[in-house]
Coordinates of C-alpha atoms and ligand atoms in Angstrom, one line a residue:
M172 CA 0.1 0.1 0.0
P173 CA 1.6 3.3 -0.8
G174 CA 2.2 5.3 1.9
A175 CA 2.3 2.3 4.2
M176 CA 5.0 1.8 7.1
S177 CA 7.5 -0.5 5.7
D178 CA 9.6 -2.8 7.8
P179 CA 12.8 -3.8 6.1
V180 CA 14.1 -6.3 8.4
D181 CA 10.8 -7.7 8.3
A182 CA 10.4 -8.4 4.9
S183 CA 9.8 -12.2 4.9
R184 CA 7.1 -11.8 7.8
D185 CA 4.5 -14.4 8.0
V186 CA 1.6 -12.4 7.7
Y187 CA -0.7 -14.7 9.6
R188 CA 1.3 -13.9 12.8
A189 CA 0.7 -10.9 15.5
P190 CA 2.9 -7.9 14.0
V191 CA 6.5 -7.4 15.3
G192 CA 5.9 -6.1 18.9
T193 CA 2.6 -7.0 19.6
R194 CA 1.2 -9.9 21.4
D195 CA -1.7 -12.1 21.8
V196 CA -3.2 -12.4 25.3
L197 CA -5.0 -16.0 25.8
P198 CA -6.3 -17.9 28.4
P199 CA -5.5 -18.5 31.2
E200 CA -2.8 -15.4 31.0
S201 CA -5.6 -13.6 30.2
G202 CA -7.3 -14.4 33.4
R203 CA -4.8 -12.5 35.0
W204 CA -5.6 -9.0 32.9
V205 CA -9.1 -9.6 33.9
E206 CA -7.9 -9.7 37.7
I207 CA -5.9 -6.6 37.5
V208 CA -8.1 -4.3 35.7
A209 CA -10.7 -5.3 37.8
A210 CA -8.8 -4.6 40.7
F211 CA -7.8 -1.3 39.2
A212 CA -11.4 -0.3 38.5
T213 CA -12.3 -1.0 42.2
R214 CA -9.5 0.8 43.6
A215 CA -9.8 3.9 41.3
A216 CA -13.5 4.1 42.3
R217 CA -12.8 4.2 45.9
F218 CA -10.5 7.2 45.2
G219 CA -13.6 8.9 43.5
Y220 CA -12.1 8.3 39.8
G221 CA -14.7 7.6 36.9
L222 CA -13.8 5.6 33.6
V223 CA -12.9 7.7 30.6
V224 CA -13.0 6.3 27.2
T225 CA -11.2 8.1 24.3
P226 CA -11.0 7.2 20.8
A227 CA -7.5 4.9 19.9
F228 CA -6.5 7.8 17.5
E229 CA -6.7 11.6 17.4
H230 CA -5.6 14.4 15.3
L231 CA -1.8 14.5 15.1
E232 CA -1.4 17.7 16.5
V233 CA -2.9 16.3 20.0
F234 CA 0.2 14.4 20.2
Q235 CA 2.7 16.4 19.0
R236 CA 1.9 18.6 22.3
V237 CA 3.6 15.8 24.1
G238 CA 6.8 17.4 22.8
E239 CA 8.4 18.0 19.2
T240 CA 11.7 17.0 20.5
T241 CA 10.6 13.9 22.5
D242 CA 11.9 10.2 21.0
V243 CA 7.7 9.3 20.9
V244 CA 6.9 12.0 18.8
R245 CA 9.8 12.2 16.5
K246 CA 10.6 8.7 15.8
E247 CA 7.8 6.3 17.6
M248 CA 4.7 7.6 16.3
Y249 CA 2.1 5.8 14.1
E250 CA 1.1 8.8 11.9
M251 CA -1.0 8.4 8.8
L252 CA -3.4 10.3 6.4
D253 CA -6.7 8.8 6.8
R254 CA -8.8 8.4 3.5
G255 CA -10.3 11.7 4.1
G256 CA -6.7 13.5 4.2
R257 CA -6.8 13.7 7.9
R258 CA -3.6 13.8 9.6
I259 CA -4.1 11.2 12.5
A260 CA -1.7 9.2 14.9
L261 CA -2.4 6.0 16.9
R262 CA -2.4 6.8 20.7
P263 CA 1.1 6.9 22.0
E264 CA 0.4 7.5 25.3
G265 CA -3.0 8.4 27.2
T266 CA -2.5 11.8 28.8
A267 CA -2.6 13.9 25.9
P268 CA -5.9 12.4 24.8
V269 CA -7.4 13.1 28.3
V270 CA -6.7 16.4 28.5
R271 CA -7.9 16.9 24.9
A272 CA -11.2 15.5 26.1
Y273 CA -11.2 17.7 29.2
V274 CA -10.5 21.0 27.0
Q275 CA -13.2 19.9 24.6
H276 CA -16.0 18.8 27.2
R277 CA -15.3 21.2 30.0
P278 CA -16.4 18.9 33.0
T279 CA -16.6 20.6 36.2
P280 CA -13.3 20.4 38.0
P281 CA -11.7 18.8 39.7
W282 CA -12.2 16.1 37.0
K283 CA -10.8 12.6 38.3
V284 CA -10.7 9.7 35.7
W285 CA -9.1 6.7 35.0
Y286 CA -8.4 4.5 31.6
V287 CA -7.0 1.1 30.4
A288 CA -6.0 1.6 27.0
P289 CA -3.6 0.3 24.3
N290 CA -0.8 2.8 23.2
F291 CA 1.1 2.5 20.3
R292 CA 4.9 3.3 19.7
Y293 CA 7.2 2.3 16.8
E294 CA 10.1 1.0 19.3
R295 CA 12.6 -1.6 19.0
P296 CA 11.0 -4.7 20.5
Q297 CA 12.2 -6.5 23.4
R298 CA 11.5 -8.1 26.6
G299 CA 9.3 -5.7 28.6
R300 CA 9.2 -2.9 25.4
Y301 CA 6.6 -3.4 22.4
R302 CA 5.0 -1.6 19.8
Q303 CA 1.6 -1.9 21.4
H304 CA 1.4 -1.7 24.9
Y305 CA -1.3 -1.3 27.6
Q306 CA -1.8 1.2 30.1
L307 CA -3.8 1.7 33.4
G308 CA -3.7 5.2 34.2
A309 CA -5.5 7.7 35.9
E310 CA -5.4 11.7 35.6
A311 CA -6.9 14.5 38.0
L312 CA -7.5 17.7 36.2
G313 CA -8.2 21.2 37.9
V314 CA -6.4 21.3 41.3
D315 CA -2.8 22.0 41.6
D316 CA -2.8 21.4 45.4
P317 CA 0.2 19.1 46.3
A318 CA -2.5 16.8 48.4
V319 CA -3.6 15.6 44.7
D320 CA -0.1 14.7 43.7
V321 CA -0.1 12.8 47.1
E322 CA -3.5 11.2 46.4
I323 CA -2.3 10.1 42.6
I324 CA 1.0 8.7 44.4
E325 CA -1.0 6.6 46.7
L326 CA -3.6 5.4 44.3
V327 CA -0.5 3.2 42.6
H328 CA 1.4 2.8 45.6
G329 CA -1.5 0.7 47.1
Y330 CA -2.4 -1.1 43.9
F331 CA 1.0 -2.5 44.0
R332 CA 0.8 -3.5 47.4
D333 CA -2.8 -5.2 46.9
L334 CA -1.6 -6.9 44.0
G335 CA 1.5 -8.3 46.2
L336 CA 4.0 -6.7 44.4
E337 CA 7.0 -5.6 47.0
Q338 CA 10.2 -5.1 45.2
V339 CA 9.0 -1.8 43.9
T340 CA 10.9 1.6 44.6
L341 CA 9.0 5.2 44.2
L342 CA 11.5 7.8 42.6
L343 CA 10.2 11.2 43.3
N344 CA 11.7 14.5 41.6
S345 CA 10.6 18.1 40.7
M346 CA 10.8 19.2 37.2
G347 CA 10.4 22.9 38.0
D348 CA 7.8 25.1 36.5
E349 CA 8.0 27.5 33.5
R350 CA 10.0 29.9 35.7
S351 CA 12.6 27.7 36.7
R352 CA 13.1 25.9 33.5
P353 CA 14.6 28.5 31.7
A354 CA 17.5 29.1 33.8
Y355 CA 17.9 25.2 34.5
R356 CA 18.1 24.9 30.7
E357 CA 20.9 27.2 30.4
A358 CA 23.0 25.4 32.9
L359 CA 22.5 22.2 31.5
Q360 CA 23.5 23.5 28.2
A361 CA 26.6 25.3 29.7
Y362 CA 27.4 22.0 31.2
F363 CA 27.0 19.7 28.2
R364 CA 28.2 21.7 25.4
P365 CA 32.0 20.9 25.7
F366 CA 31.3 17.3 25.5
A367 CA 29.1 17.9 22.3
A368 CA 32.1 17.0 20.1
D369 CA 33.0 13.8 21.7
L370 CA 29.6 12.6 22.5
G371 CA 28.1 12.6 18.6
A372 CA 25.3 14.5 16.7
D373 CA 22.6 13.1 18.4
F374 CA 24.1 14.5 21.8
A375 CA 24.8 17.8 20.2
Q376 CA 21.4 18.1 18.8
R377 CA 19.7 17.8 22.1
V378 CA 21.9 20.1 23.7
E379 CA 20.7 22.6 21.6
E380 CA 17.1 21.6 21.2
N381 CA 16.3 20.2 24.7
P382 CA 19.0 19.3 26.8
M383 CA 16.8 17.7 29.5
R384 CA 16.5 15.0 26.7
I385 CA 20.0 13.8 27.6
L386 CA 19.2 13.5 31.2
D387 CA 16.5 10.7 30.7
S388 CA 18.5 8.9 27.7
K389 CA 19.6 5.1 28.8
R390 CA 22.6 5.4 26.7
D391 CA 25.6 3.9 28.4
D392 CA 28.2 6.4 26.7
W393 CA 26.5 9.5 28.1
Q394 CA 26.2 8.3 31.4
E395 CA 29.4 9.4 33.0
V396 CA 28.5 12.8 32.0
V397 CA 25.0 12.6 32.9
E398 CA 25.5 11.9 36.4
R399 CA 27.9 15.0 36.9
A400 CA 25.0 17.4 35.4
P401 CA 23.8 20.4 37.2
Q402 CA 20.2 19.2 39.2
M403 CA 16.9 20.6 38.9
Y404 CA 16.4 21.0 42.6
D405 CA 18.7 23.7 42.9
Y406 CA 16.9 25.8 40.4
L407 CA 13.5 25.5 41.8
T408 CA 11.6 28.7 42.3
D409 CA 10.5 29.0 46.1
E410 CA 7.1 28.2 45.2
S411 CA 8.0 24.7 43.2
R412 CA 10.3 24.0 46.2
E413 CA 7.6 24.7 48.7
H414 CA 5.2 22.4 46.4
F415 CA 7.7 19.7 46.4
E416 CA 8.2 19.5 50.5
Q417 CA 4.5 19.5 50.7
V418 CA 4.2 16.3 48.6
E419 CA 7.3 14.6 50.7
R420 CA 5.4 15.7 53.9
G421 CA 2.0 14.4 52.6
L422 CA 4.0 10.9 51.6
D423 CA 5.5 10.8 54.7
A424 CA 2.1 11.0 56.9
L425 CA 1.1 7.9 54.8
G426 CA 3.8 5.9 55.3
I427 CA 4.9 5.8 51.5
R428 CA 8.7 5.4 51.1
Y429 CA 10.3 7.0 48.1
E430 CA 13.8 8.2 46.8
I431 CA 14.3 11.4 45.7
A432 CA 15.9 10.9 42.2
P433 CA 17.4 14.1 41.0
R434 CA 17.9 13.3 37.4
L435 CA 14.6 11.6 36.9
V436 CA 13.1 14.0 34.2
R437 CA 10.6 11.5 32.3
G438 CA 10.2 11.1 28.7
F439 CA 7.5 14.2 27.9
D440 CA 7.8 17.9 27.7
Y441 CA 4.5 18.4 29.2
Y442 CA 5.8 17.8 32.7
T443 CA 6.0 20.5 35.4
R444 CA 7.0 20.0 39.2
T445 CA 6.2 16.7 40.4
A446 CA 7.4 13.7 38.4
F447 CA 7.8 10.1 39.9
E448 CA 8.3 6.8 38.5
F449 CA 7.9 3.3 40.3
V450 CA 10.9 1.1 39.1
S451 CA 10.9 -2.9 39.9
D452 CA 14.1 -4.1 41.3
A453 CA 13.2 -7.5 39.9
L454 CA 13.5 -6.0 36.5
D455 CA 16.3 -5.4 34.1
A456 CA 17.6 -1.7 34.2
A457 CA 16.6 -0.4 31.0
Q458 CA 12.8 -1.7 31.4
N459 CA 12.5 -1.2 35.0
A460 CA 9.7 1.5 35.1
I461 CA 6.4 -0.2 35.9
G462 CA 4.5 3.0 36.3
G463 CA 5.5 6.7 35.9
G464 CA 3.8 10.0 35.7
G465 CA 3.4 13.6 36.9
R466 CA 2.2 17.3 36.6
Y467 CA 1.5 18.8 33.6
D468 CA 0.2 22.0 34.5
R469 CA 0.2 23.8 31.0
L470 CA -1.0 21.0 28.9
A471 CA -4.9 22.3 28.9
E472 CA -3.7 25.7 28.1
E473 CA -1.7 24.5 25.3
M474 CA -4.7 22.9 23.8
G475 CA -6.6 25.8 23.9
G476 CA -8.5 25.3 27.2
P477 CA -8.7 27.3 30.1
P478 CA -5.4 27.4 32.4
T479 CA -5.6 24.1 34.2
P480 CA -3.3 22.1 36.3
G481 CA -3.3 18.5 36.0
I482 CA -1.4 15.4 37.4
G483 CA -1.6 11.6 36.8
F484 CA 0.2 8.3 35.7
G485 CA 0.2 5.3 33.4
I486 CA 1.3 1.9 34.6
G487 CA 2.5 -0.5 31.8
I488 CA 0.6 -3.8 32.0
E489 CA 2.7 -6.0 30.5
R490 CA 5.6 -4.9 32.3
M491 CA 3.5 -5.0 35.4
L492 CA 3.0 -8.5 34.7
I493 CA 6.5 -9.7 34.1
A494 CA 7.4 -7.8 37.6
C495 CA 4.5 -10.1 39.0
D496 CA 6.2 -13.1 37.5
A497 CA 9.5 -12.5 39.0
E498 CA 8.0 -12.0 42.4
G499 CA 5.3 -14.6 41.7
A500 CA 2.5 -12.0 42.1
V501 CA -0.9 -12.4 40.5
P502 CA -0.5 -16.2 39.3
A503 CA -2.3 -17.2 36.2
R504 CA -5.3 -19.7 37.2
A505 CA -7.2 -21.7 34.8
A506 CA -10.8 -20.8 34.7
R507 CA -12.6 -23.9 36.5
V508 CA -16.1 -24.6 35.8
D509 CA -18.4 -25.6 39.3
A510 CA -20.1 -28.2 37.5
F511 CA -20.1 -30.2 34.1
V512 CA -23.0 -31.9 32.9
V513 CA -22.7 -35.2 31.4
D514 CA -25.4 -36.2 29.1
A515 CA -26.6 -39.8 28.7
V516 CA -29.9 -39.0 28.0
G517 CA -30.0 -37.0 24.9
G518 CA -32.7 -34.4 23.8
L519 CA -32.9 -31.0 25.5
E520 CA -32.5 -32.2 29.0
A521 CA -28.7 -31.3 29.3
A522 CA -29.2 -28.0 27.8
V523 CA -32.0 -27.1 30.3
L524 CA -30.0 -28.2 33.1
V525 CA -26.9 -26.2 32.3
A526 CA -29.1 -23.3 31.7
E527 CA -30.5 -23.5 35.1
L528 CA -27.3 -23.9 36.9
R529 CA -25.8 -20.8 35.1
E530 CA -28.6 -18.7 35.9
A531 CA -28.3 -19.8 39.4
G532 CA -24.8 -18.2 39.5
L533 CA -22.8 -21.7 39.0
A534 CA -20.2 -21.6 36.3
S535 CA -21.4 -24.7 34.5
D536 CA -20.3 -26.3 31.0
R537 CA -21.1 -29.3 29.0
A538 CA -20.0 -31.1 25.9
F539 CA -21.5 -30.6 22.7
G540 CA -21.2 -32.9 19.2
G541 CA -23.3 -36.2 20.5
R542 CA -19.9 -37.0 22.3
S543 CA -20.0 -40.4 24.2
V544 CA -20.5 -40.5 27.8
K545 CA -17.1 -41.8 28.3
A546 CA -15.4 -39.1 26.0
Q547 CA -17.9 -36.5 27.8
W548 CA -16.4 -37.6 31.5
K549 CA -12.8 -36.9 30.3
L550 CA -13.7 -33.5 29.0
A551 CA -15.2 -33.0 32.4
D552 CA -11.9 -33.9 34.3
R553 CA -10.0 -31.9 31.6
S554 CA -12.1 -28.9 32.4
G555 CA -10.9 -28.9 36.0
A556 CA -14.7 -28.7 37.2
R557 CA -15.4 -29.1 40.8
F558 CA -18.5 -31.6 40.2
G559 CA -19.7 -33.9 37.2
V560 CA -23.7 -34.0 37.2
M561 CA -24.5 -37.0 34.9
L562 CA -27.9 -37.1 33.3
A563 CA -28.9 -40.9 33.2
P564 CA -32.3 -42.4 31.8
R565 CA -32.6 -44.7 34.9
E566 CA -32.2 -41.9 37.5
L567 CA -33.7 -39.6 35.5
A568 CA -36.9 -41.8 35.5
R569 CA -36.9 -41.5 39.2
G570 CA -36.4 -37.8 39.0
H571 CA -32.8 -37.9 40.2
V572 CA -29.2 -37.1 38.7
A573 CA -25.8 -38.5 39.7
V574 CA -23.4 -35.8 41.0
K575 CA -19.6 -36.7 41.6
D576 CA -17.4 -34.9 43.4
L577 CA -14.4 -34.6 41.1
V578 CA -12.0 -34.3 43.4
T579 CA -12.8 -37.1 46.1
G580 CA -14.7 -39.4 43.6
E581 CA -17.6 -39.8 45.9
Q582 CA -21.2 -39.9 44.2
V583 CA -24.2 -39.1 45.2
E584 CA -27.8 -39.2 44.0
V585 CA -29.7 -35.7 44.1
E586 CA -33.1 -35.0 42.9
R587 CA -33.3 -33.2 39.5
D588 CA -34.9 -30.3 40.8
R589 CA -32.8 -29.4 43.8
V590 CA -29.3 -29.6 41.7
P591 CA -28.9 -26.1 41.6
A592 CA -29.5 -25.5 45.2
W593 CA -27.6 -28.4 46.3
L594 CA -24.7 -27.4 44.0
L595 CA -24.7 -23.8 45.2
T596 CA -24.7 -24.9 48.9
R597 CA -21.6 -27.0 48.6
V598 CA -19.6 -24.8 46.2
G599 CA -20.4 -21.5 48.5
E600 CA -19.1 -23.9 51.6
E601 CA -15.9 -24.2 49.9
R602 CA -15.7 -20.6 48.8
R603 CA -16.1 -19.3 52.3
Ligands
HAM932 P1 5.5 6.6 30.1 O1 6.5 6.3 31.0 O2 5.5 6.7 28.6 O3 4.5 7.7 30.4 O4 4.7 5.2 30.3 C1 4.0 4.5 31.3 C2 4.3 3.3 31.5 O5 3.9 2.6 30.4 C3 5.8 3.2 31.6 O6 6.4 3.2 33.1 C4 6.0 1.6 31.4 O7 5.6 0.9 32.3 C5 5.0 1.2 30.1 N1 5.4 1.4 28.9 C6 5.7 2.6 28.3 N2 6.1 2.2 26.9 C7 6.2 0.9 26.6 C8 6.6 0.1 25.8 N3 7.0 0.3 24.5 N4 6.2 -1.5 25.9 C9 5.5 -1.6 27.0 N5 5.2 -0.9 28.2 C10 5.6 0.4 28.1 C11 3.4 8.0 29.8 O8 2.7 7.1 29.0 C12 2.5 9.2 30.6 N6 1.3 9.6 29.8 C13 2.1 8.6 32.3 C14 1.3 9.8 32.6 C15 -0.2 10.0 33.1 N7 1.7 11.1 32.8 C16 0.9 11.7 33.5 N8 -0.4 11.2 33.5

């Protein structure tokens, strides 16, 4: 297709495989997704955040607002012309669309929302880094009280704790505001310039265009220089410093531990003041951030809205699950049904019984396609069902069915009409 993205290293790809850098999530692994998204939705609701759903693509300009000099905008965006000639891009991150929605709909602040959505970045795929990744995130717009920064961090912190993730460190920094940034930028440029000749064209370009983009680079050959760079903290205005200290005091009061990370700058230009990242000590350093976020007090205004401060975060689901694997948290569990109905009578009896069980709230299944009774019992075993319920002609004629405990092998006869109630009691006792 003319104008379509081509990937030279991928020319002989098998087209009936998921594209490079994307993954299918199948059961039982997908069961973990259900669990973590449900846990997040519950926690977000408890904090007063409502779900927001925005399109997977936006006008290109929306995403250009995250920073013209960032890797995401410059090198990684999936942008295209649609058939109507509009310049659109697939969502590379979740904050810009939420702020765009805020500016468009003008909800009454504070506006507190959460989301779960795929993001698209044309990156070099590796473990923990994909071309499509999912984020769980939240944004709070309309308040610049440091207490909201604390609330946002508390939302993530407790979420990881609830999932059983323990080897997670919270890194905290202030990116300053529009008044402290110019002086810091100049200090960085003055410090970096003498190294530009040795460290390559990319380095030299970043020094002039956006020296903060050097601080968040993972390039090994730049690290020595980066480590001795001037620190933002020394350039903060009194106001930004006071904000930062109030965030620290708020976190202290809630017993949330953090490390000050003076060189944490995050990858987007919209950040102001509070910036944070949760890193998993169980992951490789290059992909150890399982979540991150910060303030973006100018973004709504840059999109033509009223001046509206904001703060939020995004958690990478795939990366978080790699951290869970490393720590043995949120194990994948095969879905099990409560009852598997084995049909030895034919007709519609089995269908009616399964429907009754399901309506009663019992996970139930059966075989299709007129399988032999032996084959049906095999399927019942393989399904991991707790009970097998057998419809057989002789028992049914007396108004009974045979219920087999598939763990102990014990078998009892139960009145046909009492089967849902009987199973509910047994399953309920075990769940308790
Ligand atoms: P981000 O740091 O670019 O921030 O992404 C958030 C998280 O998404 C990362 O910490 C990481 O876990 C995951 N992630 C990012 N890129 C990839 C990738 N290529 N493959 C797998 N996982 C990835 C944002 O996107 C901001 N919108 C966060 C935010 C919300 N700031 C304020 N509000």
